[in-house]
PDB file of C-alpha atoms in Angstrom:
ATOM      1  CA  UNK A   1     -42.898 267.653  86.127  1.00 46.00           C
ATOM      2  CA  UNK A   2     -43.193 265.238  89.315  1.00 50.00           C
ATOM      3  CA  UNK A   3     -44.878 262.509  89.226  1.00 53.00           C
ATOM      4  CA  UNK A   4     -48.327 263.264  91.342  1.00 55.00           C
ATOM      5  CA  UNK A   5     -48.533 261.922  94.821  1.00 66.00           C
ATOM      6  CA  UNK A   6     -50.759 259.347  96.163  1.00 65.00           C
ATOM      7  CA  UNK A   7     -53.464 261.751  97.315  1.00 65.00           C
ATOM      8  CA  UNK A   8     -53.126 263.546  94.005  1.00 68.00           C
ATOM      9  CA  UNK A   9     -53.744 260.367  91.923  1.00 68.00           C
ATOM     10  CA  UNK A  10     -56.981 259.420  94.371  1.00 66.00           C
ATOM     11  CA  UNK A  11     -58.425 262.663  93.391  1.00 64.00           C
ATOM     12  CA  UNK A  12     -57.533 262.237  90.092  1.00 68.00           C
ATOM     13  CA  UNK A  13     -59.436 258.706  90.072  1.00 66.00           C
ATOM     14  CA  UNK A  14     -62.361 260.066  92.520  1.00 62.00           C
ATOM     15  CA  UNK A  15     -62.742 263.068  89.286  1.00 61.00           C
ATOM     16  CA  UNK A  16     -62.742 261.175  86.578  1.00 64.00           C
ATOM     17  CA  UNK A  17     -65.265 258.526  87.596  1.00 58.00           C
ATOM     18  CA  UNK A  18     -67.729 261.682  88.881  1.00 53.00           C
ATOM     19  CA  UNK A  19     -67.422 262.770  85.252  1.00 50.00           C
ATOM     20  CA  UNK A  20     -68.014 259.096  83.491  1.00 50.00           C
ATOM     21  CA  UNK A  21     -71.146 258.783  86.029  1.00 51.00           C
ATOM     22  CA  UNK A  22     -72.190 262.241  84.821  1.00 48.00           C
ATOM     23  CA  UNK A  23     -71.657 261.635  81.005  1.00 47.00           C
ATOM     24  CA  UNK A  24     -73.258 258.573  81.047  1.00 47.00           C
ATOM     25  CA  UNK A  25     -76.581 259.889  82.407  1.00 48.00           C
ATOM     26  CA  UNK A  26     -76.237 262.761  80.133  1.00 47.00           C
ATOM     27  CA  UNK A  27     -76.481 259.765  77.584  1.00 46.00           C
ATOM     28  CA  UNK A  28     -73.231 260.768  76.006  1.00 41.00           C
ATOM     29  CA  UNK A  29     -71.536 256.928  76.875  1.00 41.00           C
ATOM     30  CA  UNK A  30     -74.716 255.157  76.995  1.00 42.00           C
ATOM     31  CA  UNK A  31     -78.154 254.673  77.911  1.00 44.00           C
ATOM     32  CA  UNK A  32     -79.100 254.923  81.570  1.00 42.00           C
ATOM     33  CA  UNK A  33     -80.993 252.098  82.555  1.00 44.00           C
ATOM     34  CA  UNK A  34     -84.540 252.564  83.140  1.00 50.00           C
ATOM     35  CA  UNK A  35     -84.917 249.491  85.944  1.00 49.00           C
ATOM     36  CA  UNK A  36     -83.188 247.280  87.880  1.00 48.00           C
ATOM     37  CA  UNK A  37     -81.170 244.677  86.881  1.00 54.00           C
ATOM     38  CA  UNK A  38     -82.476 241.320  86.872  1.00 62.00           C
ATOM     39  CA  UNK A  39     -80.826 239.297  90.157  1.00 63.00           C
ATOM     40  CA  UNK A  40     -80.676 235.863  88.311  1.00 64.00           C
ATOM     41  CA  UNK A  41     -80.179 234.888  84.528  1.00 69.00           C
ATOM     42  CA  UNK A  42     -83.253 235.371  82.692  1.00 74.00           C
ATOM     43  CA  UNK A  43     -84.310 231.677  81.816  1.00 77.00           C
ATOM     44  CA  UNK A  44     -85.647 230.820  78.477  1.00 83.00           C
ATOM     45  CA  UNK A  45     -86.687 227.168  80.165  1.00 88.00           C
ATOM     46  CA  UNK A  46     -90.579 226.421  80.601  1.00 92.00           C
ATOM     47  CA  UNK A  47     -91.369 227.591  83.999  1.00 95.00           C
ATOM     48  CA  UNK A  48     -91.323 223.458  85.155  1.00 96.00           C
ATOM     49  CA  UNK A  49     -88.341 223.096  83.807  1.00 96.00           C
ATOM     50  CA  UNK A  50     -86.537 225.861  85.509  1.00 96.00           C
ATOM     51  CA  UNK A  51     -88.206 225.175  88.328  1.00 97.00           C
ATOM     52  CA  UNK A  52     -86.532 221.420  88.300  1.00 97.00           C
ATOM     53  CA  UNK A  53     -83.056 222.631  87.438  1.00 96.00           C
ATOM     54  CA  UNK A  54     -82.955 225.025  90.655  1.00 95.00           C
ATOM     55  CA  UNK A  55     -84.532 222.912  93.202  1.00 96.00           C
ATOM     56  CA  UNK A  56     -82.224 220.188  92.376  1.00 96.00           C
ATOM     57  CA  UNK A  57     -79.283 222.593  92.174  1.00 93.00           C
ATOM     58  CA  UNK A  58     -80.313 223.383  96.114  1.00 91.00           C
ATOM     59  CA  UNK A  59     -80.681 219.602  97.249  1.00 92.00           C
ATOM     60  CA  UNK A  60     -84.683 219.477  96.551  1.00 95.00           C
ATOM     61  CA  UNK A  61     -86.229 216.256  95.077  1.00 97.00           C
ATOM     62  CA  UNK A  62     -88.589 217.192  92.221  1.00 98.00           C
ATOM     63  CA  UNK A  63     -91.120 214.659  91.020  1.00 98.00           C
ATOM     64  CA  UNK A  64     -93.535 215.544  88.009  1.00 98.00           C
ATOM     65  CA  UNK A  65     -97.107 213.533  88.187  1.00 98.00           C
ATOM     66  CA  UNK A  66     -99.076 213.508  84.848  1.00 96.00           C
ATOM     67  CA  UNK A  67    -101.847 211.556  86.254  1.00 97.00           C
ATOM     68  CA  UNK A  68    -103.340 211.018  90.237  1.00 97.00           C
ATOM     69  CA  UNK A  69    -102.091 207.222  90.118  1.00 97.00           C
ATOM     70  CA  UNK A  70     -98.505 208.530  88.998  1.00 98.00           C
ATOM     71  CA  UNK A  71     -98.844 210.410  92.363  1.00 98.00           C
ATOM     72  CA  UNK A  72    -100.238 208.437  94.580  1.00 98.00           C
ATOM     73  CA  UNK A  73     -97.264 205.599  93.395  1.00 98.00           C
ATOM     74  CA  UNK A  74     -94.631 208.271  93.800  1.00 98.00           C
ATOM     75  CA  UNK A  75     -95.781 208.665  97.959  1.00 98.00           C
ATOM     76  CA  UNK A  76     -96.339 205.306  97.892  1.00 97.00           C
ATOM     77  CA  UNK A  77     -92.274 204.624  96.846  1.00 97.00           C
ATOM     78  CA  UNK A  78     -91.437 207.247  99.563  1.00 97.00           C
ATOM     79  CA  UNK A  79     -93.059 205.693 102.156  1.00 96.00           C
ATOM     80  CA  UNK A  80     -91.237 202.326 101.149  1.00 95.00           C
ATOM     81  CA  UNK A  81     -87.903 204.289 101.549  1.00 94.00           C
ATOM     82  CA  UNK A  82     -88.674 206.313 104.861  1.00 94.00           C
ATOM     83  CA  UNK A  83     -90.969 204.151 106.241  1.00 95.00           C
ATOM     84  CA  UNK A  84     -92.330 206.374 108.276  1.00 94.00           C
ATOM     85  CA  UNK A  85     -94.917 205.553 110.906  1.00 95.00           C
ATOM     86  CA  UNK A  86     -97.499 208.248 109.696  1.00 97.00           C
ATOM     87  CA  UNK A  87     -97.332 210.807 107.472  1.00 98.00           C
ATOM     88  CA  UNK A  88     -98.838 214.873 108.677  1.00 97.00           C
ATOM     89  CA  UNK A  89    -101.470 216.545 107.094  1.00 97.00           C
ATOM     90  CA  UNK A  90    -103.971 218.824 107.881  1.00 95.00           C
ATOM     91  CA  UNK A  91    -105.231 219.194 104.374  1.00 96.00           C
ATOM     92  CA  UNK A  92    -108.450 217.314 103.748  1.00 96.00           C
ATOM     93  CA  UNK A  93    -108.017 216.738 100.509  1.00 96.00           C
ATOM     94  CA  UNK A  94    -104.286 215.576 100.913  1.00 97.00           C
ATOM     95  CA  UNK A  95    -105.459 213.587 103.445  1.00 97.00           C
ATOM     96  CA  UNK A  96    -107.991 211.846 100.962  1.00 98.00           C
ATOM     97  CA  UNK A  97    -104.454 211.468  98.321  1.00 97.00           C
ATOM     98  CA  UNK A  98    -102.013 209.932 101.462  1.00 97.00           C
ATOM     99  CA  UNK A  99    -105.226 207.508 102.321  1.00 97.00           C
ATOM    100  CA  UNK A 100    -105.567 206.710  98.709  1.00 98.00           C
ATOM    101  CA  UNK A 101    -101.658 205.986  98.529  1.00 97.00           C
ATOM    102  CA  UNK A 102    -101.971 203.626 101.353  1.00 96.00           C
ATOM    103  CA  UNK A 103    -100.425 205.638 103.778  1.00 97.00           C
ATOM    104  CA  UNK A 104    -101.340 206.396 107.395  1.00 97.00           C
ATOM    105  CA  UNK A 105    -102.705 210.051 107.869  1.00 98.00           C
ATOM    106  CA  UNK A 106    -102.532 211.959 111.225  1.00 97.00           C
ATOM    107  CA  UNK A 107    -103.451 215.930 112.156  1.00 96.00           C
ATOM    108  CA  UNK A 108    -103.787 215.163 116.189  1.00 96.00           C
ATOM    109  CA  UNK A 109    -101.346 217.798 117.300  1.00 93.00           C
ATOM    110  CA  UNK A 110    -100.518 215.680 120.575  1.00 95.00           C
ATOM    111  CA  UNK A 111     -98.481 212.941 118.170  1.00 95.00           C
ATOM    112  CA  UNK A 112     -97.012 216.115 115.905  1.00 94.00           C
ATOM    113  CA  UNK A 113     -93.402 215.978 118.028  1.00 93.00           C
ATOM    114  CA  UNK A 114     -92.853 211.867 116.725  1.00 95.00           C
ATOM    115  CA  UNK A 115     -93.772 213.274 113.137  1.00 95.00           C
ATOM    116  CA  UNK A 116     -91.244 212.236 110.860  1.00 95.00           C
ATOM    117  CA  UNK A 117     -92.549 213.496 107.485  1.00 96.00           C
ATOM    118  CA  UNK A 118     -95.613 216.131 106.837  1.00 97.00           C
ATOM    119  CA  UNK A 119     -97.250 216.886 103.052  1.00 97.00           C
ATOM    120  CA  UNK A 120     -98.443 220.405 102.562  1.00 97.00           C
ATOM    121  CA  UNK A 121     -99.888 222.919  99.678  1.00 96.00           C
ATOM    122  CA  UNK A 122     -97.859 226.097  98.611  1.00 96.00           C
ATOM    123  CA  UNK A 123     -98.644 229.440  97.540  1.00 95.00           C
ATOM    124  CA  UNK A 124     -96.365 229.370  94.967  1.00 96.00           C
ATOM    125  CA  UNK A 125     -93.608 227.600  93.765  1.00 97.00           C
ATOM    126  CA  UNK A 126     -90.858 230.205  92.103  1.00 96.00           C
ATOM    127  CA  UNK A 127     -89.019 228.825  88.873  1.00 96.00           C
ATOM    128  CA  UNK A 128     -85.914 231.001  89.325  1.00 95.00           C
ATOM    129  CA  UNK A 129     -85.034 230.234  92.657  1.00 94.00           C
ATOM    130  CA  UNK A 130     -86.493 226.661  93.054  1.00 95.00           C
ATOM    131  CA  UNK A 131     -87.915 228.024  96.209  1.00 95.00           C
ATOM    132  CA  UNK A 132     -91.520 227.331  97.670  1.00 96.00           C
ATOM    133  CA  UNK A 133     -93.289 230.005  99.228  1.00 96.00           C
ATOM    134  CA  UNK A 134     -95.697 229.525 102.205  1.00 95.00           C
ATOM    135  CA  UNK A 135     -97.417 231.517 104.729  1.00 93.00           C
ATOM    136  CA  UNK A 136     -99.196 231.255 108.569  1.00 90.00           C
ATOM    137  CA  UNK A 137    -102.366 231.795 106.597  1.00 88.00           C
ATOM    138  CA  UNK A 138    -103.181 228.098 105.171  1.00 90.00           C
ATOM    139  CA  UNK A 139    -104.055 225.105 106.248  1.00 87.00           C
ATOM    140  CA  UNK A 140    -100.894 223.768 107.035  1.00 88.00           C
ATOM    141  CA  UNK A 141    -100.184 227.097 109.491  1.00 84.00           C
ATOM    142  CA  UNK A 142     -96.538 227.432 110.474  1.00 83.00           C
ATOM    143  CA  UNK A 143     -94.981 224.021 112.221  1.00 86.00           C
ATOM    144  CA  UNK A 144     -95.770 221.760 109.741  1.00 89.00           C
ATOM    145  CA  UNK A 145     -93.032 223.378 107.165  1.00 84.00           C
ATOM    146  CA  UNK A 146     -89.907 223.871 109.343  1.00 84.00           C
ATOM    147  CA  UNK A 147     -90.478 220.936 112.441  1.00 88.00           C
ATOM    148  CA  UNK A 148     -90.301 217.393 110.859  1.00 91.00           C
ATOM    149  CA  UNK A 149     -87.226 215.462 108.576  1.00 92.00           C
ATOM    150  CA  UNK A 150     -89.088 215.431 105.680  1.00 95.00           C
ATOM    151  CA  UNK A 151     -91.632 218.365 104.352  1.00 95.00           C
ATOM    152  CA  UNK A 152     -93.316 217.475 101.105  1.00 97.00           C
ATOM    153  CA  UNK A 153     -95.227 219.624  99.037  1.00 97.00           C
ATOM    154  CA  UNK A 154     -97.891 219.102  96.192  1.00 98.00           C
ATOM    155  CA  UNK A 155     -98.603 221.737  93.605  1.00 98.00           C
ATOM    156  CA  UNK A 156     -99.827 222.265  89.999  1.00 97.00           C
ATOM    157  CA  UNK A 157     -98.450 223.707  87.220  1.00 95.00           C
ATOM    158  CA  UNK A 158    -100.704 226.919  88.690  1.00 95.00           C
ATOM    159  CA  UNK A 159     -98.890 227.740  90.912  1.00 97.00           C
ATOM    160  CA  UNK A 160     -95.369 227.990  89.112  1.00 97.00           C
ATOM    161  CA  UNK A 161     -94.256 232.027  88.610  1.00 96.00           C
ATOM    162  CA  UNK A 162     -90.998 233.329  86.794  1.00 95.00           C
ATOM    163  CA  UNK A 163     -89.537 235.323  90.126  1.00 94.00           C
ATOM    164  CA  UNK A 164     -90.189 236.024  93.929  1.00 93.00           C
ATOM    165  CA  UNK A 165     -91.202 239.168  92.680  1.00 92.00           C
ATOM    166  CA  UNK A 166     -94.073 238.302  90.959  1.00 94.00           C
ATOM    167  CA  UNK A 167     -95.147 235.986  93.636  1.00 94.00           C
ATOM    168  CA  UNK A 168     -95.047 238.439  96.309  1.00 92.00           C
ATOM    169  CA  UNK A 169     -96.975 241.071  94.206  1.00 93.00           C
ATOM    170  CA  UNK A 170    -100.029 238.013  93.570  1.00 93.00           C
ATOM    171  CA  UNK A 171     -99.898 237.410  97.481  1.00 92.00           C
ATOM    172  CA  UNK A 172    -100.762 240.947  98.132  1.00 92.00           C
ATOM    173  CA  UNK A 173    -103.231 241.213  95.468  1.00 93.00           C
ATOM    174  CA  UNK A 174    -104.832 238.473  96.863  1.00 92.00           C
ATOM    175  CA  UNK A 175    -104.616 239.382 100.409  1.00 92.00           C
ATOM    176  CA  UNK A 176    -104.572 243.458 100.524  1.00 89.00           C
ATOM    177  CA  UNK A 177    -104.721 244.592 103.580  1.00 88.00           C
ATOM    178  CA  UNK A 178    -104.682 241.163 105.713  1.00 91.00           C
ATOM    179  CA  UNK A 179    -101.720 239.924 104.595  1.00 90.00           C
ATOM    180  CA  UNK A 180    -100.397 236.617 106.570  1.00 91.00           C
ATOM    181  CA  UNK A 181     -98.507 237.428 109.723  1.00 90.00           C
ATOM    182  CA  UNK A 182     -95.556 234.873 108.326  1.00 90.00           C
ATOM    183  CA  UNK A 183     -94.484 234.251 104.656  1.00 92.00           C
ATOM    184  CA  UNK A 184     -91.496 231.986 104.220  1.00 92.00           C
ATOM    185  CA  UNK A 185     -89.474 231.273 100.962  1.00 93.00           C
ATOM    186  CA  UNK A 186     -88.203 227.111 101.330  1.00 92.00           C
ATOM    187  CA  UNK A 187     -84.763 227.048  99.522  1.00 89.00           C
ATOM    188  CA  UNK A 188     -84.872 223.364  99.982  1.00 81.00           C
ATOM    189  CA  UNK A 189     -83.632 221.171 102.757  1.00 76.00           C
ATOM    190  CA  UNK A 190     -82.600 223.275 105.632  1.00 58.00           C
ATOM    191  CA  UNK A 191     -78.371 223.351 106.234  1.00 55.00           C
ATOM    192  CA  UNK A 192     -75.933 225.250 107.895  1.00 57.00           C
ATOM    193  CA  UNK A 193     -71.624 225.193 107.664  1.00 51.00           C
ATOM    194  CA  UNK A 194     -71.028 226.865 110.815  1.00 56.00           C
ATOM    195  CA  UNK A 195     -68.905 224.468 112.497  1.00 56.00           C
ATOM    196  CA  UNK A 196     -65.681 224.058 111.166  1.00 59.00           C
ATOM    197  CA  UNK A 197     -67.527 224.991 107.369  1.00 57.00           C
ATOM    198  CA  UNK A 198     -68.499 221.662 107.017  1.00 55.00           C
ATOM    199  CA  UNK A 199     -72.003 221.521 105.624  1.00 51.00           C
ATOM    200  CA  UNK A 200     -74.935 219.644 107.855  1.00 52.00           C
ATOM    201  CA  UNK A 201     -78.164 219.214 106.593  1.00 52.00           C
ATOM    202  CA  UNK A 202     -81.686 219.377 108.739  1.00 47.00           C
ATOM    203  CA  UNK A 203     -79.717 221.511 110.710  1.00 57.00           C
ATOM    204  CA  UNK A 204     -82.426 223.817 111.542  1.00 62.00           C
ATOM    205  CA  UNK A 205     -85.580 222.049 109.745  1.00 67.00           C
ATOM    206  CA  UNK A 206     -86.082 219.346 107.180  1.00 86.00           C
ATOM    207  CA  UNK A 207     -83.383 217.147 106.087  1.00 90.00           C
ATOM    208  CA  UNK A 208     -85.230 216.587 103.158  1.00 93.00           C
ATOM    209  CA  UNK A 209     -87.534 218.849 100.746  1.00 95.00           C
ATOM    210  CA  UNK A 210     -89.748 216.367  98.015  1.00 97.00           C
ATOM    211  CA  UNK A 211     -92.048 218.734  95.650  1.00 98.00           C
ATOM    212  CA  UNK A 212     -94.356 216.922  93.293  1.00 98.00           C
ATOM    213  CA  UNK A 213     -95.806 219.218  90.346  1.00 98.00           C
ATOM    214  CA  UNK A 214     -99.385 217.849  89.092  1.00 97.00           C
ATOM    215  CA  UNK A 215     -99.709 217.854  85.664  1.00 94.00           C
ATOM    216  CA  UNK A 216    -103.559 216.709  85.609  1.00 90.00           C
ATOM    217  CA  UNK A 217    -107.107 217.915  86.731  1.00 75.00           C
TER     218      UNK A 217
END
């Protein structure tokens, strides 16, 4: 007998893996799986912890503060390295936290294009990505997260989920119908490797991304 051609054995291939497919969901091979497949290792790391290990794997700064003094001593060390001339906030109570830190506050909009540095809330911060999600809909709005070198972001241990999934599904409960017109996921410091592949941070928004997890009332 002669060996099959090359359209012969591409049927042959094309047949066969029709009737694996078909056997499997037939549950002769196997079980057919009732969801989807996780898209990243599940983590069996406290939600913090995982949280840490991804930001830093995508060039974020994490820093964990157990008490309002370890805070307020962590901006304080910032603003010795930066030295930046103000820091941006519309958030009054952040406001009250960069005062209390000893650092000049601004929200006039008509000094926002010499800002250098802003500090904002989150919606969420998501443990398996080491992303921070953020929407149109707060206080910060939209520039404050993409325009300056540095964005920094303070959060409790509330607002840490397992998976964009689960944040997304918590923003719509919470928002139904009038959901925010903008909802962006921060995968730390903004880059690009268009040119020539070489990588260049702040390309396209902060240079820098500093989270600081609260760990106290």
């Amino acid at each position: 007998m002669k060996n099959p051609g090359a359209r012969e054995q591409i049927l042959d291939r094309i047949k066969n893996s029709a009737f694996r497919q078909k056997s499997k969901q037939n549950g002769i091979t196997g079980k057919v799986q009732e969801g989807p497949s996780p898209v990243f290792p599940v983590s069996e790391l406290h939600l913090s912890e995982q949280f840490q290990q991804e930001l830093e794997k995508i060039q974020g700064h994490f820093h964990l503060a157990k008490s309002r003094d370890e805070l307020l001593a962590q901006l304080k060390g910032l603003q010795d390295e930066y030295e930046w001339p103000f820091v941006f906030c519309r958030d009054k109570g952040l406001q009250e936290i960069l005062k209390d830190a000893g650092l000049e506050v601004s929200s006039d909009m008509q000094r926002f294009p010499e800002t250098k540095a802003t500090l904002t809330g989150c919606e969420w911060l998501i443990a398996e990505t080491g992303g921070v999600l953020v929407h149109s809909a707060s206080t910060s709005g939209r520039k404050l997260h993409f325009f300056p070198e540095v964005h920094m972001v303070v959060a409790s241990s509330n607002h840490l989920v397992r998976t964009l999934e689960e944040a997304l599904v918590r923003l719509e409960e919470k928002y139904r119908d009038d959901l925010p017109s903008q909802i962006t996921h921060i995968a730390g410091p903004s880059r690009t490797a268009d040119i020539e592949k070489t990588l260049v941070m702040g390309a396209h928004g902060p240079k820098a991304l500093h989270v600081f997890l609260t760990e106290y009332e």
